[in-house]
Amino acid sequence: MTSQRLNKLTPYMFMAPAAIIMAVALLYPLGYMIYGSFRDWNPSQTIGESEFVGFKNYITLFYDPAFRESLSVTLTFAFAVVTAELVIGVGLALLLDRNIRGMSVLRTLFILPMMIAPVVVGLMWRYMYHPTVGTFNRWLKSWGFEGVDWLGQHALLSVIIADIWQWTPFIFILSLAALQSLPRSALEAARIDGATAWQQIWYIKLPLMMPVLIVTALLRLIDAFKVLEVILVMTEGGPGLSTEIVALRISRTATEFRELGTAAAMSNYLLILLLVLTLAMFAITRLQEARAARLARQIQEEG
Amino acid sequence: MPQIRLDNLVKRYGAVQVLHGIELDMAENEFTVLVGPSGCGKSTTLRMIAGLETVSDGEIYIDGRPVKDLDPKDRGLAMVFQDYALYPHMDVASNISFALRLQKRPRAEIDAKVREVAELVGLSDFLARKPGALSGGQRQRVAMARALAKDSEIFLFDEPLSNLDAKLRGQMRAELAIMRQRVQKNMIYVTHDQIEAMTLADRIVVMNGGYIQQQGTPEELFKRPANKFVAGFLGSPPMNFLGATLVREDDMLMAQGAAFKVAIPADTAARLPTSQTSVILGVRPSDLNYNSEAPDAEAFDLRVKVSEYVGAQSVLLCECGSTDITVELKSETPIALGETLRFALRPEGIHLFDPKTEMAL
């Protein structure tokens, strides 16, 4: 009896260390943040001394034009970069999915930007965007054009370009992997059926890559919502609020405005947004698995 | 109407040459089977005809027109692949109609064609299914239907049945033979299975090592193989080969081996060059009959080593001197392992090959 109970407990004993670490490292800070988001909390107070204010932080934020602005900047940024990265990344993958001499070197070069630390990327682009000594304006001027006020008037576009430069390779390598795992013979069949190169891409390659593309896009979207360093280094959210993404606003609310409770509530809004996206991703993979399982069952029943 | 000609077709991958000057003429509406072991170049030849592999040297003519540099889609052919190559994201109807939709044919015409070919291959009830929801045999049929829907003059088959289990393969082979009677088209069929080759072909082309070994009707190849390779490749169980020296006795030419001495028919003997002293004697199991009264000069005495019961017939692996010989025997014949039996040799079943060149004599 006791040994039987012990047997049943064994798996949980093995899981315990991991569970404890999870609780301490993940659940505790998360709980702390959720708890804090319901309080009017100043960094000079301990959390116990702070005042419980219910949903006040959330409601204030909901009507706060600055936060709304910041949210809309984040959404614009995230959807713009993911769309552009998808188009460029998939396009590059389609172009480079062939055996040409030196292709492996080229592929390695393409994924280099992804390996650079975001702070460095931010610094690099900030210098390149510099109105007088920056690379872009020097070029423009040497060709006889007016210089562009990159980080002033076109700040959001400029940070979007920098993010596209850094993260297109991520979509590129995943698309390339997806392309190379496509059934070769189906593409050959399409060639014999009379499909031109464009038609092969449109009717065969893209539809077959779609499951990978959807998951990749969602991963990138989740990441883009949390972007911080590059923008922090390049513009610090400015000019005005034009590039102040939510992550940046959270950090400023906590450090400059010293409103920990509001910052926590903001984080929770972001968390909810990301959670929805993540659940969507899970739902999509689940749906695909369920469909595969249903098909397998159908075949089996027919013998 | 298309007649296909391969003129000195060569394929090289870097320094490695895999096809050595293939010369082949295929008449109108002929069912040609390219057959040979793995790596013999048969699939490469087919893929070059399809335009999926580039031609290193030589030319392919379809209907007198050189097509070497044309895209696959401009060669007017349809192909069935070994792994079916269906479009997994399209349902059966869309798979079948893909080529027609690319050609922007009228909707009604496409629908009618899809129904027609689906009927022909027995897929009418599955048009809305995706390939993932079909069994292997059904997928094979979709591949056939897709090829048929194109109305091409030339059909290419690249080992279409080899992914099916044995029973289904037999069934599909029969269906192919029936389809063949209804659809009069040029068909080129690649297989490594000599039974498929023998049953389906108007003309068999046996390939090995990038060369054509022999071509002709199944009967020609079976009865008069040009060399030892073709003789051993076609026929099941395969032909037995025995080393023998030629000796002359009372005006009769005899092939003498370690444990046998059989007479060579006079007309065969007349063909042999006088300088020939040794030969490889080839005998098919079907040309050896159990007969204890056969005269010495027309018989083998074989000691039974293994008996494989396969139903009405048993396949016996026997010993003849130091070589093994396969023979067939009605299963009800009472025999014991280790027993020595006498098998009569049908005189027309004697095939002689040169030991050096392995060419038929």
XYZ file of C-alpha atoms in Angstrom:
664
model
C 0.000 0.000 0.000
C 2.656 2.485 1.078
C 5.017 1.371 -1.660
C 2.208 1.761 -4.145
C 1.579 5.300 -2.995
C 5.309 5.949 -3.152
C 5.326 4.689 -6.716
C 2.593 7.099 -7.632
C 4.495 9.954 -6.039
C 7.784 9.203 -7.789
C 7.127 11.206 -10.951
C 6.151 14.245 -8.889
C 9.306 13.946 -6.857
C 11.342 14.045 -10.026
C 9.400 17.020 -11.265
C 9.675 18.890 -7.968
C 13.040 20.654 -8.561
C 11.867 22.025 -11.892
C 8.529 23.008 -10.423
C 10.192 24.842 -7.544
C 12.488 26.759 -9.883
C 9.506 27.639 -12.073
C 7.604 28.896 -9.034
C 10.491 31.001 -7.755
C 11.789 32.331 -11.053
C 8.585 32.733 -13.023
C 5.425 32.638 -10.976
C 6.697 34.717 -8.055
C 7.754 37.756 -10.126
C 4.612 37.433 -12.213
C 2.428 37.325 -9.123
C 4.390 40.219 -7.642
C 3.737 42.251 -10.779
C 0.031 41.457 -10.859
C -0.247 42.234 -7.151
C 1.657 45.497 -7.628
C -0.535 46.566 -10.515
C -3.457 46.965 -8.112
C -1.550 49.333 -5.833
C -0.452 52.950 -5.796
C 3.171 52.161 -5.377
C 6.214 54.427 -5.194
C 9.764 53.026 -5.386
C 10.563 54.553 -2.008
C 7.897 52.369 -0.377
C 7.952 48.655 0.210
C 5.077 46.952 -1.514
C 3.405 46.422 1.872
C 3.301 50.129 2.580
C 1.654 50.947 -0.731
C -2.058 51.627 -0.945
C -4.501 49.230 -2.580
C -6.371 51.042 -5.337
C -8.202 48.248 -7.173
C -8.444 48.652 -10.929
C -7.604 52.349 -10.801
C -4.219 51.926 -12.565
C -5.831 49.949 -15.383
C -8.701 52.386 -15.799
C -6.433 55.446 -15.745
C -4.192 53.848 -18.350
C -7.152 52.944 -20.520
C -8.078 56.630 -20.786
C -4.480 57.923 -20.829
C -3.793 59.416 -24.284
C -0.036 58.939 -23.857
C -0.445 55.241 -23.164
C -2.882 54.892 -26.039
C -0.413 56.660 -28.291
C 2.301 54.360 -27.104
C 0.112 51.327 -27.735
C -0.698 52.494 -31.221
C 2.993 53.127 -31.933
C 3.742 49.590 -30.763
C 0.997 48.088 -32.927
C 2.086 50.110 -35.956
C 5.690 49.161 -35.380
C 4.991 45.470 -34.821
C 2.676 44.961 -37.772
C 4.809 47.072 -40.099
C 8.043 45.250 -39.321
C 6.486 41.786 -39.415
C 4.753 42.459 -42.741
C 7.892 43.900 -44.308
C 10.114 41.185 -42.881
C 7.766 38.486 -44.145
C 7.693 39.892 -47.659
C 11.449 40.461 -47.847
C 12.439 37.302 -45.950
C 10.200 34.983 -47.974
C 11.208 36.751 -51.182
C 14.888 36.276 -50.431
C 14.328 32.641 -49.519
C 12.533 32.042 -52.816
C 15.404 33.698 -54.659
C 18.180 31.876 -52.851
C 16.613 28.412 -52.792
C 18.940 27.068 -55.448
C 22.382 25.641 -55.832
C 24.721 28.348 -57.002
C 28.423 28.445 -56.281
C 29.121 30.409 -53.080
C 25.515 30.148 -51.910
C 26.454 28.901 -48.447
C 28.667 31.954 -47.901
C 25.876 34.206 -49.074
C 23.402 32.563 -46.734
C 25.749 33.006 -43.797
C 26.166 36.692 -44.664
C 22.420 37.123 -44.784
C 21.888 35.875 -41.264
C 24.705 37.927 -39.720
C 22.513 40.873 -38.613
C 20.509 38.542 -36.391
C 23.629 37.631 -34.434
C 24.494 41.222 -33.452
C 23.429 42.444 -30.000
C 20.431 44.816 -30.276
C 22.245 47.630 -28.421
C 25.026 47.511 -30.987
C 22.492 47.504 -33.797
C 20.849 50.565 -32.273
C 24.160 52.422 -31.966
C 25.200 51.477 -35.483
C 21.983 52.716 -37.028
C 21.970 55.834 -34.901
C 25.326 56.807 -36.360
C 24.268 55.889 -39.864
C 21.141 58.019 -39.452
C 23.050 60.990 -38.021
C 21.838 64.141 -39.808
C 25.303 65.509 -40.683
C 27.959 62.824 -40.320
C 25.711 59.771 -40.841
C 26.322 57.424 -43.748
C 22.927 57.903 -45.378
C 22.936 61.676 -45.451
C 26.540 61.844 -46.628
C 25.595 59.604 -49.545
C 22.483 61.568 -50.308
C 24.412 64.834 -50.236
C 27.252 63.462 -52.366
C 24.597 62.529 -54.968
C 23.208 66.036 -54.767
C 20.071 65.319 -52.734
C 18.832 67.046 -49.584
C 19.711 65.281 -46.339
C 16.813 63.563 -44.558
C 16.060 64.155 -40.892
C 15.922 60.419 -40.237
C 15.514 60.254 -36.482
C 13.611 63.536 -36.297
C 10.799 63.708 -38.776
C 10.857 60.051 -39.834
C 11.770 58.478 -36.535
C 9.232 55.636 -36.596
C 10.082 54.724 -40.185
C 13.779 54.783 -39.326
C 13.468 52.411 -36.384
C 11.229 50.183 -38.489
C 13.955 50.013 -41.146
C 16.561 49.113 -38.535
C 14.370 46.342 -37.137
C 13.694 45.019 -40.620
C 17.436 44.921 -41.236
C 18.041 42.953 -38.077
C 15.158 40.508 -38.145
C 14.468 39.718 -41.787
C 17.172 37.017 -41.606
C 15.125 35.174 -38.994
C 12.211 34.845 -41.387
C 14.618 34.191 -44.222
C 16.268 31.140 -42.652
C 12.987 29.650 -41.477
C 11.398 30.178 -44.903
C 14.427 28.686 -46.587
C 14.234 25.632 -44.349
C 10.528 25.328 -45.135
C 11.194 25.679 -48.851
C 13.883 23.059 -48.852
C 11.675 20.563 -47.096
C 8.916 20.912 -49.690
C 8.287 17.734 -51.686
C 10.560 18.062 -54.728
C 8.422 15.835 -56.871
C 5.303 17.966 -56.342
C 7.212 20.926 -57.736
C 8.408 18.822 -60.657
C 4.836 17.733 -61.262
C 3.835 21.407 -61.316
C 6.515 22.122 -63.903
C 5.194 19.328 -66.085
C 1.629 20.527 -65.512
C 2.713 23.813 -67.068
C 3.210 26.116 -64.086
C 5.545 29.059 -64.659
C 8.021 30.037 -61.951
C 5.519 32.561 -60.562
C 2.676 30.084 -60.667
C 4.796 27.527 -58.849
C 5.439 30.064 -56.104
C 1.855 31.237 -55.914
C -0.012 27.934 -56.210
C 2.436 25.422 -54.752
C 5.306 26.847 -52.719
C 3.532 29.536 -50.692
C 0.486 27.424 -49.762
C 2.766 24.585 -48.668
C 4.961 26.952 -46.640
C 1.956 28.584 -44.993
C 1.971 26.613 -41.696
C 5.615 27.541 -41.099
C 5.015 31.143 -42.167
C 2.099 31.605 -39.788
C 4.046 30.370 -36.781
C 7.111 32.392 -37.807
C 5.051 35.539 -38.190
C 3.449 35.077 -34.781
C 6.839 34.513 -33.148
C 8.146 37.688 -34.739
C 5.021 39.594 -33.743
C 5.401 38.565 -30.114
C 9.027 39.623 -30.249
C 8.259 42.931 -31.944
C 5.815 43.869 -29.177
C 8.616 43.598 -26.659
C 11.301 45.420 -28.605
C 13.204 47.883 -26.424
C 16.972 48.205 -26.772
C 17.225 49.256 -30.407
C 14.678 52.021 -30.000
C 16.008 53.056 -26.609
C 19.456 53.559 -28.087
C 18.311 55.157 -31.329
C 15.605 57.608 -30.262
C 14.777 57.086 -26.582
C 11.165 57.117 -27.700
C 11.296 60.536 -29.243
C 10.886 62.922 -30.768
C 7.822 63.503 -28.619
C 6.081 60.167 -28.263
C 6.577 59.211 -31.906
C 8.651 56.091 -31.230
C 7.736 55.426 -27.627
C 6.749 51.806 -27.738
C 5.034 50.247 -24.720
C 8.152 48.555 -23.384
C 9.925 51.901 -23.332
C 6.966 53.635 -21.684
C 6.893 50.938 -19.002
C 10.531 51.490 -18.207
C 10.103 55.283 -18.116
C 6.965 55.076 -15.975
C 8.846 52.989 -13.455
C 12.099 54.919 -13.363
C 11.283 58.517 -14.344
C 7.689 58.889 -13.173
C 8.262 56.554 -10.211
C 4.819 54.927 -10.643
C 5.504 51.269 -10.134
C 1.831 50.313 -9.918
C 0.992 51.939 -13.243
C 4.070 50.391 -14.865
C 2.976 46.973 -13.612
C -0.531 47.489 -14.989
C 0.973 48.498 -18.324
C 3.079 45.351 -18.351
C -0.072 43.351 -17.756
C -1.799 44.945 -20.715
C 1.166 43.977 -22.856
C 1.188 40.524 -21.321
C -2.485 40.035 -22.163
C -1.840 41.090 -25.750
C 1.064 38.663 -26.060
C -0.935 35.938 -24.371
C -3.681 36.306 -26.947
C -1.125 36.010 -29.728
C 0.540 33.012 -28.137
C -2.777 31.285 -27.629
C -3.603 31.981 -31.255
C -0.358 30.299 -32.224
C -1.081 27.272 -30.065
C -4.594 27.108 -31.422
C -3.291 27.077 -34.972
C -0.789 24.276 -34.345
C -3.459 22.356 -32.403
C -5.857 22.751 -35.280
C -3.285 21.423 -37.701
C -2.505 18.449 -35.499
C -6.177 17.687 -35.004
C -6.748 17.765 -38.717
C -3.809 15.422 -39.365
C -5.103 13.045 -36.680
C -8.602 13.110 -38.138
C -7.271 12.276 -41.589
C -5.202 9.421 -40.224
C -8.255 8.027 -38.452
C -10.345 8.319 -41.576
C -7.825 6.329 -43.576
C -7.602 3.692 -40.879
C -11.361 3.249 -40.700
C -11.512 2.684 -44.415
C -8.822 0.038 -44.071
C 1.570 11.599 -83.878
C 4.445 11.511 -81.435
C 7.193 9.209 -82.066
C 10.053 9.645 -79.665
C 13.654 9.264 -80.607
C 16.643 9.402 -78.304
C 19.757 10.181 -80.261
C 23.043 9.328 -78.557
C 21.755 10.609 -75.220
C 24.477 11.232 -72.643
C 24.230 12.344 -69.019
C 27.188 13.391 -66.932
C 27.267 14.573 -63.351
C 30.611 16.325 -63.155
C 33.189 13.750 -64.122
C 30.830 10.821 -63.682
C 29.041 9.650 -66.776
C 25.813 7.850 -65.941
C 24.346 7.430 -69.431
C 26.517 6.362 -72.323
C 24.913 7.267 -75.620
C 21.373 5.935 -75.395
C 19.833 5.266 -78.820
C 16.142 4.485 -78.781
C 13.164 4.775 -81.125
C 9.645 4.585 -79.796
C 6.871 4.113 -82.305
C 3.495 5.811 -82.155
C 1.273 4.593 -79.311
C 3.905 2.211 -78.131
C 4.163 1.159 -74.500
C 7.881 1.146 -73.800
C 9.233 -0.131 -70.511
C 12.712 0.821 -69.353
C 13.802 -1.815 -66.910
C 17.002 -2.478 -65.019
C 18.515 -2.584 -61.539
C 18.936 0.495 -59.331
C 21.372 2.997 -60.765
C 21.181 1.689 -64.318
C 20.138 5.085 -65.668
C 16.521 4.292 -66.496
C 15.020 7.021 -64.294
C 17.588 9.531 -65.497
C 16.640 8.734 -69.086
C 12.964 9.256 -68.299
C 13.614 12.503 -66.437
C 15.632 13.779 -69.380
C 12.726 13.029 -71.700
C 10.466 14.903 -69.258
C 12.838 17.847 -69.138
C 13.509 17.567 -65.416
C 17.174 16.752 -66.025
C 19.380 18.567 -68.472
C 20.841 16.691 -71.429
C 24.656 16.587 -71.346
C 24.976 15.437 -74.925
C 22.806 14.095 -77.688
C 19.243 15.051 -78.575
C 15.671 14.040 -77.867
C 13.185 14.233 -80.728
C 9.451 14.200 -80.198
C 7.569 13.933 -83.450
C 10.724 14.857 -85.299
C 11.177 18.057 -83.290
C 14.267 18.485 -81.096
C 13.094 19.204 -77.536
C 16.318 19.132 -75.513
C 16.139 22.813 -74.650
C 12.386 23.060 -74.108
C 10.772 23.466 -70.693
C 8.908 20.426 -69.404
C 5.600 22.208 -69.961
C 6.354 22.744 -73.653
C 7.042 19.097 -74.408
C 3.407 18.016 -74.277
C 3.715 15.236 -71.780
C 2.211 13.994 -68.549
C 4.063 12.162 -65.809
C 3.223 9.870 -62.917
C 5.799 9.911 -60.145
C 6.939 7.175 -57.807
C 5.787 9.079 -54.715
C 2.695 10.319 -56.620
C 3.817 13.976 -56.242
C 0.293 15.151 -55.466
C -0.277 18.714 -54.321
C -0.995 18.103 -50.624
C -2.936 21.330 -50.095
C -5.394 20.744 -52.933
C -8.331 18.355 -52.965
C -8.500 15.565 -55.516
C -10.533 17.581 -58.029
C -8.075 20.498 -57.846
C -5.138 18.140 -58.194
C -6.633 16.642 -61.334
C -7.603 19.992 -62.818
C -4.417 21.928 -61.968
C -2.916 21.777 -65.453
C -6.231 22.642 -67.075
C -6.754 25.606 -64.753
C -3.292 26.895 -65.617
C -4.293 26.692 -69.260
C -7.354 28.835 -68.400
C -9.761 26.372 -69.970
C -13.472 27.131 -69.533
C -14.901 26.117 -66.182
C -17.493 23.743 -67.645
C -14.908 21.952 -69.733
C -12.649 21.477 -66.706
C -15.488 20.101 -64.587
C -16.498 17.684 -67.306
C -12.914 16.484 -67.764
C -12.399 15.990 -64.021
C -15.583 13.930 -63.799
C -14.587 11.890 -66.835
C -11.119 10.892 -65.648
C -12.257 10.425 -62.046
C -14.824 7.979 -63.391
C -12.136 6.241 -65.425
C -9.899 5.589 -62.426
C -12.724 5.072 -59.929
C -12.280 8.201 -57.841
C -15.674 9.837 -58.309
C -16.547 9.619 -54.618
C -13.298 11.163 -53.427
C -13.109 14.400 -55.396
C -13.442 16.612 -52.321
C -10.767 14.806 -50.312
C -7.236 16.027 -49.741
C -4.439 13.566 -50.646
C -3.673 13.154 -46.937
C -7.062 11.481 -46.494
C -6.473 8.882 -49.190
C -4.848 5.462 -49.088
C -1.754 4.665 -51.149
C -3.739 3.043 -53.946
C -6.151 5.973 -54.126
C -3.283 8.460 -54.261
C -1.813 6.441 -57.096
C -5.125 6.755 -58.920
C -5.187 10.519 -58.390
C -1.732 10.699 -59.935
C -2.991 8.685 -62.931
C -6.107 10.826 -63.222
C -4.043 14.003 -63.109
C -1.881 12.721 -65.953
C -4.907 11.580 -67.959
C -6.726 14.898 -67.570
C -4.001 16.723 -69.464
C -4.746 14.946 -72.740
C -1.041 14.729 -73.436
C 0.217 12.567 -76.225
C 2.988 11.142 -74.110
C 2.763 9.530 -70.699
C 5.790 9.014 -68.513
C 5.680 6.679 -65.517
C 8.514 6.677 -63.015
C 8.180 3.474 -60.984
C 4.538 4.285 -60.264
C 3.745 1.090 -58.387
C 6.818 0.590 -56.256
C 5.420 2.397 -53.196
C 2.421 0.054 -53.015
C 2.198 -3.212 -51.129
C 2.459 -6.419 -53.129
C -1.242 -7.181 -53.398
C -2.215 -3.658 -54.403
C 0.658 -3.563 -56.864
C -0.721 -6.596 -58.665
C -4.180 -5.056 -58.751
C -2.928 -1.688 -60.006
C -0.815 -3.453 -62.613
C -3.934 -5.083 -63.980
C -5.779 -1.748 -63.926
C -2.913 -0.145 -65.793
C -3.100 -2.844 -68.424
C -6.840 -2.169 -68.810
C -6.277 1.582 -68.973
C -3.600 0.942 -71.557
C -6.192 -0.689 -73.834
C -8.509 2.310 -73.568
C -5.968 5.083 -73.796
C -3.940 4.910 -76.966
C -0.948 7.081 -76.177
C 2.800 6.879 -76.184
C 3.767 5.550 -72.798
C 7.210 5.245 -71.304
C 7.344 3.329 -68.101
C 10.321 2.926 -65.796
C 10.479 0.053 -63.361
C 12.949 -2.262 -61.699
C 10.323 -4.979 -61.531
C 10.676 -7.371 -64.433
C 7.131 -8.704 -63.941
C 5.700 -5.218 -64.565
C 7.961 -4.947 -67.569
C 6.926 -8.292 -69.024
C 3.181 -7.851 -68.457
C 2.779 -4.241 -69.614
C 5.302 -3.638 -72.336
C 4.962 -3.607 -76.085
C 8.681 -3.166 -76.024
C 11.125 -3.725 -73.205
C 14.392 -1.868 -72.992
C 16.767 -3.521 -70.546
C 19.373 -1.158 -69.170
C 22.433 -1.697 -67.025
C 25.303 0.554 -66.052
C 24.114 3.394 -68.276
C 23.925 1.261 -71.415
C 21.006 -0.344 -73.210
C 21.574 -4.068 -72.979
C 18.808 -5.133 -75.304
C 15.423 -4.005 -76.564
C 12.543 -5.849 -78.121
C 9.197 -7.443 -77.348
C 8.934 -9.268 -74.023
C 8.863 -12.568 -75.900
C 11.977 -11.790 -77.920
C 13.899 -10.798 -74.839
C 12.721 -13.813 -72.905
C 13.425 -16.338 -75.640
C 16.514 -14.831 -77.169
C 18.372 -12.747 -74.599
C 21.315 -10.942 -76.146
C 23.593 -11.457 -73.190
C 23.910 -13.034 -69.799
C 22.666 -9.906 -67.994
C 19.361 -9.786 -69.873
C 18.957 -13.552 -69.546
C 19.435 -13.366 -65.795
C 17.314 -10.246 -65.305
C 14.109 -11.382 -67.007
C 12.217 -14.408 -65.784
C 11.300 -15.640 -62.342
C 12.855 -17.661 -60.826
C 15.911 -16.402 -62.701
C 17.931 -18.384 -65.218
C 20.594 -20.790 -63.953
C 24.115 -20.375 -65.239
C 26.649 -23.213 -65.369
C 30.215 -23.164 -66.609
C 30.852 -25.861 -69.245
C 33.434 -26.957 -71.785
C 32.506 -28.054 -75.272
C 33.394 -31.595 -76.272
C 32.619 -33.435 -79.481
C 31.348 -37.000 -79.240
C 30.121 -39.045 -82.208
C 29.351 -35.895 -84.229
C 27.400 -34.460 -81.316
C 28.527 -31.322 -79.551
C 28.204 -31.728 -75.809
C 28.446 -29.189 -73.006
C 30.299 -30.808 -70.173
C 30.401 -29.499 -66.648
C 31.479 -30.887 -63.302
C 28.410 -33.069 -62.890
C 26.625 -33.041 -66.217
C 27.084 -33.563 -69.900
C 24.257 -32.433 -72.151
C 23.870 -32.457 -75.901
C 23.653 -29.159 -77.742
C 20.991 -29.122 -80.494
C 22.460 -29.323 -83.966
C 21.243 -25.891 -85.152
C 22.710 -24.173 -82.090
C 25.924 -26.110 -82.489
C 26.168 -25.032 -86.135
C 26.117 -21.385 -85.046
C 29.033 -21.747 -82.636
C 32.453 -20.680 -83.841
C 34.806 -23.655 -83.988
C 37.330 -21.894 -81.799
C 34.817 -21.802 -78.917
C 35.941 -24.289 -76.266
C 34.149 -23.133 -73.161
C 30.705 -21.612 -72.640
C 28.299 -20.519 -69.956
C 25.228 -22.695 -70.176
C 22.022 -20.871 -69.261
C 18.895 -22.820 -68.379
C 15.612 -21.430 -67.087
C 13.909 -23.361 -64.275
C 10.839 -23.623 -66.497
C 12.876 -25.562 -69.090
C 13.771 -28.325 -66.627
C 11.171 -31.033 -66.059
C 11.258 -33.758 -63.470
C 11.628 -36.983 -65.456
C 13.515 -39.969 -64.078
C 13.537 -41.687 -67.476
C 15.249 -38.906 -69.428
C 18.314 -39.988 -71.434
C 21.701 -38.973 -70.009
C 22.512 -36.465 -72.734
C 19.354 -34.438 -72.079
C 19.261 -34.431 -68.312
C 20.698 -33.073 -65.112
C 20.992 -35.096 -61.947
C 20.302 -32.711 -59.107
C 20.541 -33.181 -55.350
C 17.766 -31.265 -53.543
C 19.130 -28.857 -50.923
C 16.162 -26.666 -50.111
C 12.512 -26.871 -51.070
C 10.445 -23.670 -51.008
C 6.753 -24.374 -50.989
C 4.902 -21.622 -52.828
C 1.564 -23.325 -53.464
C 0.925 -25.524 -56.482
C 4.591 -25.281 -57.365
C 7.620 -25.679 -55.182
C 10.916 -24.045 -55.979
C 13.810 -26.393 -55.339
C 17.331 -25.241 -54.794
C 19.539 -28.096 -55.923
C 23.177 -28.926 -56.180
C 24.799 -29.799 -59.461
C 28.453 -30.414 -58.754
C 29.586 -27.278 -56.999
C 26.963 -24.931 -58.511
C 23.414 -24.334 -57.376
C 20.480 -24.761 -59.729
C 16.907 -23.674 -59.196
C 14.134 -25.833 -60.571
C 10.362 -25.886 -60.253
C 8.340 -28.930 -59.347
C 4.663 -29.696 -58.740
C 4.259 -29.600 -54.993
C 2.549 -33.012 -54.752
C 5.611 -34.826 -56.175
C 6.960 -36.917 -53.290
C 10.566 -35.950 -52.782
C 12.928 -35.787 -49.855
C 15.687 -33.323 -49.090
C 19.070 -34.769 -50.041
C 17.515 -36.950 -52.708
C 19.020 -36.861 -56.210
C 16.455 -36.319 -58.955
C 16.732 -36.376 -62.694
C 15.468 -33.362 -64.641
C 15.046 -33.435 -68.397
C 16.249 -30.398 -70.285
C 14.111 -29.023 -73.113
C 16.544 -28.688 -76.038
C 15.142 -25.261 -76.988
C 15.795 -24.153 -73.410
C 19.539 -24.186 -73.900
C 21.163 -20.740 -73.922
C 24.895 -20.405 -74.476
C 26.988 -17.380 -73.542
C 30.611 -16.554 -74.090
C 32.420 -16.712 -70.713
C 34.502 -13.607 -71.504
C 32.102 -11.231 -73.250
C 28.941 -12.740 -71.703
C 27.257 -12.244 -75.077
C 24.809 -14.864 -76.341
C 26.293 -17.375 -78.767
